[in-house]
mmCIF file of C-alpha atoms and ligand atoms in Angstrom:
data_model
loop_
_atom_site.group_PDB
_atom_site.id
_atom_site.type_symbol
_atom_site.label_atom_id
_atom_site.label_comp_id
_atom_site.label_asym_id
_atom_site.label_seq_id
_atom_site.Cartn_x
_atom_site.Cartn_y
_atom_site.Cartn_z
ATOM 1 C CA UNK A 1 -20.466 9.184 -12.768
ATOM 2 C CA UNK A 2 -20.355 11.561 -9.900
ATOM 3 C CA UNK A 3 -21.683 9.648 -6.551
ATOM 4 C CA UNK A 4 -24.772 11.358 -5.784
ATOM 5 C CA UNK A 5 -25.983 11.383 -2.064
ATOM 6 C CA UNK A 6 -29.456 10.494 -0.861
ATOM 7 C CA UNK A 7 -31.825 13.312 -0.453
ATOM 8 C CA UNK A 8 -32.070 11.799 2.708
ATOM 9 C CA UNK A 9 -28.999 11.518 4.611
ATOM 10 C CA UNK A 10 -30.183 9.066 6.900
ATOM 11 C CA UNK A 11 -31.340 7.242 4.106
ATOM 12 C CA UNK A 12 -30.097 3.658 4.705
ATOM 13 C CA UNK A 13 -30.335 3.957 8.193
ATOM 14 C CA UNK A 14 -33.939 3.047 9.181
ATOM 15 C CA UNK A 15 -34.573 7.104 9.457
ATOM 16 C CA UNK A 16 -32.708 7.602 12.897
ATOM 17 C CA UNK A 17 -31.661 11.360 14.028
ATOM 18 C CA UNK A 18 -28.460 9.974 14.411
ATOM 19 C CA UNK A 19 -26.809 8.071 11.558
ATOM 20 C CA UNK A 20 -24.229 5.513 13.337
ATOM 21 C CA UNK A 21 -20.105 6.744 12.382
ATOM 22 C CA UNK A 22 -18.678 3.556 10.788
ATOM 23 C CA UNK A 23 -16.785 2.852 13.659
ATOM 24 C CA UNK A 24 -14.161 1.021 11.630
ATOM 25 C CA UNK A 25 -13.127 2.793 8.480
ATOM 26 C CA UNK A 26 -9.904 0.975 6.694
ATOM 27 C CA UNK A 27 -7.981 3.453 4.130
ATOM 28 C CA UNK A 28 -5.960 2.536 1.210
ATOM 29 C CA UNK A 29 -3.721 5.179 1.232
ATOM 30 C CA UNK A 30 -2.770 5.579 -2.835
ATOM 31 C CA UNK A 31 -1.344 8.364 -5.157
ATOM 32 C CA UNK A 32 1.823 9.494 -3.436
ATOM 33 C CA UNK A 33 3.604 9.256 -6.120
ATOM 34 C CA UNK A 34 0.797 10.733 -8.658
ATOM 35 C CA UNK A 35 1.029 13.514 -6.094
ATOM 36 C CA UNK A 36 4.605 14.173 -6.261
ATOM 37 C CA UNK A 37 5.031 13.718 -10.099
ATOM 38 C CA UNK A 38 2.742 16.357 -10.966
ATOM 39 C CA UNK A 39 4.364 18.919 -9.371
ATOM 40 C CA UNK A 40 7.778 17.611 -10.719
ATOM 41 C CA UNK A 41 9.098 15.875 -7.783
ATOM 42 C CA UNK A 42 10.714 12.733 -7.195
ATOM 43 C CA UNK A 43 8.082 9.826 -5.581
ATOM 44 C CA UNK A 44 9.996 10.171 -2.311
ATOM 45 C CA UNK A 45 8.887 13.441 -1.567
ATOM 46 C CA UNK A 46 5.452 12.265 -2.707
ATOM 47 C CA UNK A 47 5.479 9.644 0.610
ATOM 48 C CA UNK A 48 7.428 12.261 3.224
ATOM 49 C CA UNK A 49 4.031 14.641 2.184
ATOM 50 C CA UNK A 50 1.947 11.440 2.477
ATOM 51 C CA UNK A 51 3.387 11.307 6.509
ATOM 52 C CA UNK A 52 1.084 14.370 7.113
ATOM 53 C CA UNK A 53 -1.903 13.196 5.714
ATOM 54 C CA UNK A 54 -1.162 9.824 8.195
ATOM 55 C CA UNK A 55 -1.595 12.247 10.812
ATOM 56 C CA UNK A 56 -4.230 13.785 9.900
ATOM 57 C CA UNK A 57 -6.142 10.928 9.392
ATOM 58 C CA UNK A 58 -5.415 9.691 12.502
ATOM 59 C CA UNK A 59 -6.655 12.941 14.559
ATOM 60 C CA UNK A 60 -9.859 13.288 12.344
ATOM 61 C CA UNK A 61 -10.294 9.705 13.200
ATOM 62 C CA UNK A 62 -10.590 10.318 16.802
ATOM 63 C CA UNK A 63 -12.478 13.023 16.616
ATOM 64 C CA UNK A 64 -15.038 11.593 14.646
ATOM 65 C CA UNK A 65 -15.448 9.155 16.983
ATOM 66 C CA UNK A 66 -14.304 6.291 14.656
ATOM 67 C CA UNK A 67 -13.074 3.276 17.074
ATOM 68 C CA UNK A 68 -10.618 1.470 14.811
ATOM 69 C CA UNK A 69 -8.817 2.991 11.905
ATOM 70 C CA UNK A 70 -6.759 0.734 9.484
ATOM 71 C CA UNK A 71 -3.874 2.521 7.346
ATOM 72 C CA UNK A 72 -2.548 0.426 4.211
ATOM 73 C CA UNK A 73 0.851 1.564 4.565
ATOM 74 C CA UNK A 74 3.016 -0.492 2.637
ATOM 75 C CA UNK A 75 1.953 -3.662 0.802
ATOM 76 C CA UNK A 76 3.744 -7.592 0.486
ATOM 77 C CA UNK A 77 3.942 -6.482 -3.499
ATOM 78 C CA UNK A 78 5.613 -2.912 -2.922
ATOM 79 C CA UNK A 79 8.645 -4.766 -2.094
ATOM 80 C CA UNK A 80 9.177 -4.593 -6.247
ATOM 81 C CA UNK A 81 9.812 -1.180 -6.288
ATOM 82 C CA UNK A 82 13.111 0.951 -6.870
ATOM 83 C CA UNK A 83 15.453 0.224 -3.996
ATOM 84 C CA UNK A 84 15.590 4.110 -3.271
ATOM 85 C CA UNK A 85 12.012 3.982 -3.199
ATOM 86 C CA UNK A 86 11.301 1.180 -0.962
ATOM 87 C CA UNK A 87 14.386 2.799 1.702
ATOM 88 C CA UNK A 88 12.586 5.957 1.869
ATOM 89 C CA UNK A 89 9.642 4.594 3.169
ATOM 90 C CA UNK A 90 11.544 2.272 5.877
ATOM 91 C CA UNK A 91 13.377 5.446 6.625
ATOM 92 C CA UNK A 92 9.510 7.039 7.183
ATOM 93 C CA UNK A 93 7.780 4.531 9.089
ATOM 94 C CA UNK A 94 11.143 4.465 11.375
ATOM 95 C CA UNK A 95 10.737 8.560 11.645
ATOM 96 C CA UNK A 96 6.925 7.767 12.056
ATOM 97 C CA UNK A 97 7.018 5.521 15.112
ATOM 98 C CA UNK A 98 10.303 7.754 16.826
ATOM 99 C CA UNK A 99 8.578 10.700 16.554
ATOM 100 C CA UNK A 100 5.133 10.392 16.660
ATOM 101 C CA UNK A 101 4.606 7.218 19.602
ATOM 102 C CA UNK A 102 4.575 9.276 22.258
ATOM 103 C CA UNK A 103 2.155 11.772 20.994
ATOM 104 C CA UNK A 104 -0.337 8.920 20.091
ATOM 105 C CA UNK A 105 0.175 7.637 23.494
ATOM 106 C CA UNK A 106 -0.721 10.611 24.705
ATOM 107 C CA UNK A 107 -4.259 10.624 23.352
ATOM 108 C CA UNK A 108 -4.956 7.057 24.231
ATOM 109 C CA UNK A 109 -4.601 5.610 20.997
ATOM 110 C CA UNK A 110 -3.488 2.086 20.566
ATOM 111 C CA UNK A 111 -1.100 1.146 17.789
ATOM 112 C CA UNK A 112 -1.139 -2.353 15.877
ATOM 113 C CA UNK A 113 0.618 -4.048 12.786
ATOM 114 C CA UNK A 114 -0.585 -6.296 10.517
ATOM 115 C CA UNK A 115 1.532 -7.993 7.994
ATOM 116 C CA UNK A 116 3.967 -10.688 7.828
ATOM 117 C CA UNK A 117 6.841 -10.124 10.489
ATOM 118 C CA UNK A 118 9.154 -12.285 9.245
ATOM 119 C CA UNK A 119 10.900 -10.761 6.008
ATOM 120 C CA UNK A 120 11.274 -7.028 7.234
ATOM 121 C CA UNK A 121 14.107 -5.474 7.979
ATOM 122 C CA UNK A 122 15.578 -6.215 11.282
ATOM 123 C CA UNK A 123 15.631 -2.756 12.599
ATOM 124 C CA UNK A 124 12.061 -2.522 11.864
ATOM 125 C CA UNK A 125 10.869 -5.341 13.966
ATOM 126 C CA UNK A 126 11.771 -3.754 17.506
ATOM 127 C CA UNK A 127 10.128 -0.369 16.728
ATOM 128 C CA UNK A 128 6.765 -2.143 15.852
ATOM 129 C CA UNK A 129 7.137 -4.187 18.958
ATOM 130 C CA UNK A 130 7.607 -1.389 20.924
ATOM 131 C CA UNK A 131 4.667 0.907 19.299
ATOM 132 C CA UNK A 132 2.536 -2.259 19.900
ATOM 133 C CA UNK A 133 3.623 -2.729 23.881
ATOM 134 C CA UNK A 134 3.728 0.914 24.838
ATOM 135 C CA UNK A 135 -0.190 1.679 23.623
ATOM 136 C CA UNK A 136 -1.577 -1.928 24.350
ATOM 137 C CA UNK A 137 -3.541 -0.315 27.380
ATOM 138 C CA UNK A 138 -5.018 2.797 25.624
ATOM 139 C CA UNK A 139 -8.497 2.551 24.957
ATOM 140 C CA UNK A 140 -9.503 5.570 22.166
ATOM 141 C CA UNK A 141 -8.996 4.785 18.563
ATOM 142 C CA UNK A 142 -7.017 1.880 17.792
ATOM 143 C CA UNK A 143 -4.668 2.516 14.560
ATOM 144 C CA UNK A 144 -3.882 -0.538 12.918
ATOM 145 C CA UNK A 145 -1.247 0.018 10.538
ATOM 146 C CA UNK A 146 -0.875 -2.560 8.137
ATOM 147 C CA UNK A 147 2.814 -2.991 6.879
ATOM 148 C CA UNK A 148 4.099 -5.436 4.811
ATOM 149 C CA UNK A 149 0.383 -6.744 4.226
ATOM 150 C CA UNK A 150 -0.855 -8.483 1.703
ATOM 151 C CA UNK A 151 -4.233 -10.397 2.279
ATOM 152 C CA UNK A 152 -3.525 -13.310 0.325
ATOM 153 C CA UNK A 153 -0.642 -13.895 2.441
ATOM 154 C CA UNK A 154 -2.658 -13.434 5.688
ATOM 155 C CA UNK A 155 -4.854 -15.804 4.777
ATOM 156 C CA UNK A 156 -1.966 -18.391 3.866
ATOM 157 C CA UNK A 157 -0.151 -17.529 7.174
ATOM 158 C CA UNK A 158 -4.350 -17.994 8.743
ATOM 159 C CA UNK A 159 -4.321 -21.447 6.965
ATOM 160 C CA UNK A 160 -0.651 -22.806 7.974
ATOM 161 C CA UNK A 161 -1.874 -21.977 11.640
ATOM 162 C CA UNK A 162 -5.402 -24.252 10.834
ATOM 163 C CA UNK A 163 -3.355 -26.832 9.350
ATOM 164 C CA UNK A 164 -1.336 -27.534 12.269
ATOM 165 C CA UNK A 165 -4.300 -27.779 14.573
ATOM 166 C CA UNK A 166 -5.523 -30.090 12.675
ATOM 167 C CA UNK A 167 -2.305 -32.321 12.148
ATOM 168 C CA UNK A 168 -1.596 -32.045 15.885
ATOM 169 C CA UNK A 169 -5.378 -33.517 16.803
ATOM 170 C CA UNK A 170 -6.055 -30.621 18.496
ATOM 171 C CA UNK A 171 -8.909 -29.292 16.153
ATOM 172 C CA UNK A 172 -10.944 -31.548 13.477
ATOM 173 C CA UNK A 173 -11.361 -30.643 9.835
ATOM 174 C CA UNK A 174 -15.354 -30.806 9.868
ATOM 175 C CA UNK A 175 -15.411 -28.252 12.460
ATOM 176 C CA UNK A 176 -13.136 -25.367 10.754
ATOM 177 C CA UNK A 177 -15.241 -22.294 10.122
ATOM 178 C CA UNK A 178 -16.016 -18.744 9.449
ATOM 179 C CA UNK A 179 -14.670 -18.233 12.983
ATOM 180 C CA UNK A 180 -11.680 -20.209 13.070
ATOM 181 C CA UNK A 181 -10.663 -18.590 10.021
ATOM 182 C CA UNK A 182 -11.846 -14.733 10.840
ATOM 183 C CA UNK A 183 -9.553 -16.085 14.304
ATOM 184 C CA UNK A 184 -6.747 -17.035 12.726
ATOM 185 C CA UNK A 185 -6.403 -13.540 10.708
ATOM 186 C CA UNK A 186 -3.983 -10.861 11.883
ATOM 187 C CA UNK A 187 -7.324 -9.083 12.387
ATOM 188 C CA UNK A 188 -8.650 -11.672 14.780
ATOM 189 C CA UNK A 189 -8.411 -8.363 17.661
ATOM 190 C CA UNK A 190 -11.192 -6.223 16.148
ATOM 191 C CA UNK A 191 -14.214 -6.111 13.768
ATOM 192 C CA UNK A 192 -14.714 -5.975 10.066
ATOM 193 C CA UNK A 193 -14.605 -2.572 8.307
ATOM 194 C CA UNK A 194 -17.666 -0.781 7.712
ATOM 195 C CA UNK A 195 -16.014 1.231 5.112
ATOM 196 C CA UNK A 196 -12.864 1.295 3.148
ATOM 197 C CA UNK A 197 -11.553 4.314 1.431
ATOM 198 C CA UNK A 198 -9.650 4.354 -1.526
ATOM 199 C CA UNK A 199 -7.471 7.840 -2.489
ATOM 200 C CA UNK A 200 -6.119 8.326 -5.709
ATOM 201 C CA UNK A 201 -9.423 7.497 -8.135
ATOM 202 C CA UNK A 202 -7.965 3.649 -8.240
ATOM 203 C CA UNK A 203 -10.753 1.448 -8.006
ATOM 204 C CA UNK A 204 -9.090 -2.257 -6.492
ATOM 205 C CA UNK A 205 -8.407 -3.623 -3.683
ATOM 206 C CA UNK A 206 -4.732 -4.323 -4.247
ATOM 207 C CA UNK A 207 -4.719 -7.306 -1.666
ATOM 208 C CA UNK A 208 -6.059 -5.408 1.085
ATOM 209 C CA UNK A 209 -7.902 -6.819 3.677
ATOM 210 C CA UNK A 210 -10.402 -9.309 1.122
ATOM 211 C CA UNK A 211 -11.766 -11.434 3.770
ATOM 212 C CA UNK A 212 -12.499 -9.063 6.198
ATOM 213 C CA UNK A 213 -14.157 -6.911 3.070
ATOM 214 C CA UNK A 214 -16.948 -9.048 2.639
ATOM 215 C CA UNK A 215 -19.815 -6.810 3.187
ATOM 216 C CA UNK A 216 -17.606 -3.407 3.933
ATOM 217 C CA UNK A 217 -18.829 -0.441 1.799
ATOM 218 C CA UNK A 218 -16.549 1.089 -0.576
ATOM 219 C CA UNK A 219 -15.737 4.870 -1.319
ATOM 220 C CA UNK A 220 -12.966 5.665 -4.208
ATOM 221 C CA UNK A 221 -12.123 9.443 -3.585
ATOM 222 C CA UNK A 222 -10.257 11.175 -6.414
ATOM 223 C CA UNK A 223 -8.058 13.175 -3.834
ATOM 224 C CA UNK A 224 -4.008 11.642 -3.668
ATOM 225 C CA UNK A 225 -3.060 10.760 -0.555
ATOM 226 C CA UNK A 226 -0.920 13.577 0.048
ATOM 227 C CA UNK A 227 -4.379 16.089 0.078
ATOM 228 C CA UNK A 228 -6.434 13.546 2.270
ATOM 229 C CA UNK A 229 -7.519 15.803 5.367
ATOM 230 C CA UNK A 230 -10.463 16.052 7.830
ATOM 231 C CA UNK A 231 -13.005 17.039 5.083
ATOM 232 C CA UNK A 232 -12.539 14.256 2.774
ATOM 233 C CA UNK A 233 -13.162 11.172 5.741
ATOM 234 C CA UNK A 234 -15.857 13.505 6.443
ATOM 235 C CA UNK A 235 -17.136 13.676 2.702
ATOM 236 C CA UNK A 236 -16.454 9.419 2.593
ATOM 237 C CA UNK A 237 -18.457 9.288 5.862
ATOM 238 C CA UNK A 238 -21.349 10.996 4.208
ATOM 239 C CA UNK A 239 -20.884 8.961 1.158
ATOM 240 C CA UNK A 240 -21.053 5.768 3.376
ATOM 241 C CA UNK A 241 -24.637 7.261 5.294
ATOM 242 C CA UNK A 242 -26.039 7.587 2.053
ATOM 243 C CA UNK A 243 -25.552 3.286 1.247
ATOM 244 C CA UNK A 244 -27.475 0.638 2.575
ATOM 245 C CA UNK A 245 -26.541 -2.141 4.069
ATOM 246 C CA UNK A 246 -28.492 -5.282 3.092
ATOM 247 C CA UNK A 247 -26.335 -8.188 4.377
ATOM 248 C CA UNK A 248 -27.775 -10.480 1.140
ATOM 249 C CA UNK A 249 -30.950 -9.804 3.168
ATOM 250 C CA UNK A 250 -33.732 -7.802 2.062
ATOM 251 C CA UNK A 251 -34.514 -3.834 3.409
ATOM 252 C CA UNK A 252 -37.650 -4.366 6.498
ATOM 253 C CA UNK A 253 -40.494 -1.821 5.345
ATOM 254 C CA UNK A 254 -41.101 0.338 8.351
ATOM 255 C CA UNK A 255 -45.000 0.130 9.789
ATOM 256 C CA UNK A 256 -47.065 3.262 8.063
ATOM 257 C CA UNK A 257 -43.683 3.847 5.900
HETATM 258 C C1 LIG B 1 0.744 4.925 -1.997
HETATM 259 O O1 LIG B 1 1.121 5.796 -3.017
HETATM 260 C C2 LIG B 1 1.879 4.587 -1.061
HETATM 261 C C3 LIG B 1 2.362 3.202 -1.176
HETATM 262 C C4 LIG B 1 1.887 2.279 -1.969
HETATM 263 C C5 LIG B 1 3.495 2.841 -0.336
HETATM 264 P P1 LIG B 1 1.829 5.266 -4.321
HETATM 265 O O2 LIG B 1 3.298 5.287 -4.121
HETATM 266 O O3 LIG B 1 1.268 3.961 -4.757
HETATM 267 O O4 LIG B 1 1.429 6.404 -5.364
HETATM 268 P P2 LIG B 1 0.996 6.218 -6.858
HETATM 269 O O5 LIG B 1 -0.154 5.264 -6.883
HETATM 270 O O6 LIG B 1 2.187 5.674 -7.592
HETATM 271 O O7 LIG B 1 0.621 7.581 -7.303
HETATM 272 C C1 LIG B 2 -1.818 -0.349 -2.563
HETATM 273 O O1 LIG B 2 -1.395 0.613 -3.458
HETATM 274 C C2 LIG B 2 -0.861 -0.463 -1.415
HETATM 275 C C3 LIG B 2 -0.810 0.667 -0.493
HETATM 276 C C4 LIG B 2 -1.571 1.728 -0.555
HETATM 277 C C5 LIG B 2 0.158 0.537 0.564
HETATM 278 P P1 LIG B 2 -0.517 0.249 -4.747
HETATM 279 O O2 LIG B 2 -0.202 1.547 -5.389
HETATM 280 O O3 LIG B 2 0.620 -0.621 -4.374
HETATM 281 O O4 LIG B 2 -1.532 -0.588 -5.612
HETATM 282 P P2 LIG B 2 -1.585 -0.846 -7.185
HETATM 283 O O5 LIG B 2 -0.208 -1.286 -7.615
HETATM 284 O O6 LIG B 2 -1.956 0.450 -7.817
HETATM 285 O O7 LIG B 2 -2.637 -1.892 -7.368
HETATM 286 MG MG1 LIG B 3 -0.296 3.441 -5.951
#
């Protein structure tokens, strides 16, 4: 069924004028291939197309005011794919950062990676580096591309780091928590998503970002990747005024309401 928005598109938001931008919208970034097959393409063109839509994400992004924005870019299980496949988006994200650093530098925007560093290619690993070093300063949106990411692994890689705390004395069991953990993430930098957008009509979470999901709100768009633009993060934003956020708490009647 259709999503249907509130009458009321502050509904959800205690009535304010001004319904709050999620400042941290996450984006599963799905149906490159879908997009390129249907026109008779091979996949790869599907992902250089997909490139675009990267950007334009990112400049909507900033001008909606949105302060971090979180781009599933490749995942820890994508690594299955055709060889030719998986070399054509190396080959991208290498184009990506060479071309495209300096403009995001430009408008302030600070790049990070999350993902396991250890099994990517070794030509990869500078170019991240640098991305990460050149922008650390910049204070408007903060893209956080997450490459070779898979949350189950993150929170493995999270619980390694715990575990030799512990064995070393420096931290006790008992007092492991919410904190630690949410600390130990490759997310430890910046705050949960509000919302996560899915392209493609898929409706999963493919390993993406399952702790830090916990109470974000979720908006499947039918659009591939490839035809994401401003309009549709504006159409999920709407989507996402139109929830309401409970917490496991309970909604606070307003006096005379
Ligand atoms: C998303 O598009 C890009 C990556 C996973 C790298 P897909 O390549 O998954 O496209 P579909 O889902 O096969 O259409
Ligand atoms: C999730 O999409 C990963 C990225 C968007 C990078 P997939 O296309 O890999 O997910 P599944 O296989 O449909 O679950
Ligand atoms: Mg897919």
């Amino acid at each position: 069924m259709a999503e249907q928005l509130a009458s009321d598109p502050f509904h959800g938001f205690g009535g304010s004028s001004q319904p709050p931008v999620p400042e941290n919208v996450a984006i599963i970034m799905d149906g490159n291939g879908r997009w390129a097959q249907s026109r008779g393409l091979p996949r790869t063109q599907g992902h250089r197309k997909g490139v675009e839509a990267v950007r334009a994400a990112v400049r909507a992004a900033g001008e909606l005011g949105i302060k971090t924005l979180t781009l599933f870019s490749f995942s820890s299980e994508n690594w299955s794919r055709p060889a030719e496949e998986v070399n054509e988006i190396m080959g991208l994200l290498k184009i990506f950062i060479r071309r495209d650093l300096a403009d995001l530098h430009k408008e302030g925007v600070r790049v990070s990676i999350i993902g396991a560093r250890d099994n990517i290619p070794e030509d990869i690993k500078p170019l991240l580096e640098e991305a990460e070093n050149l922008t650390r300063n910049n204070t408007s949106t903060r893209l956080v591309i997450a490459f070779n990411y898979g949350s189950r692994d993150e929170i493995v890689r999270a619980t390694q780091k715990i575990a030799a705390r512990v064995a070393s004395g420096e931290v006790r069991a008992q007092d492991v928590d919410q904190d630690m953990i949410s600390a130990s993430l490759d997310t430890a930098e910046w705050a949960d998503p509000d919302l996560i957008i899915r392209t493609s009509g898929e409706q999963r979470l493919s390993n993406f970002l399952m702790w830090q999901a916990a109470y974000s709100e979720f908006v499947f768009l039918d659009c591939l990747w490839p035809d994401f633009d401003k309009a549709e993060l504006q159409n999920a934003i709407d989507i996402y005024h139109s929830r309401d956020r409970r917490y496991g708490g309970v909604k606070v009647a307003k006096a005379g309401a």
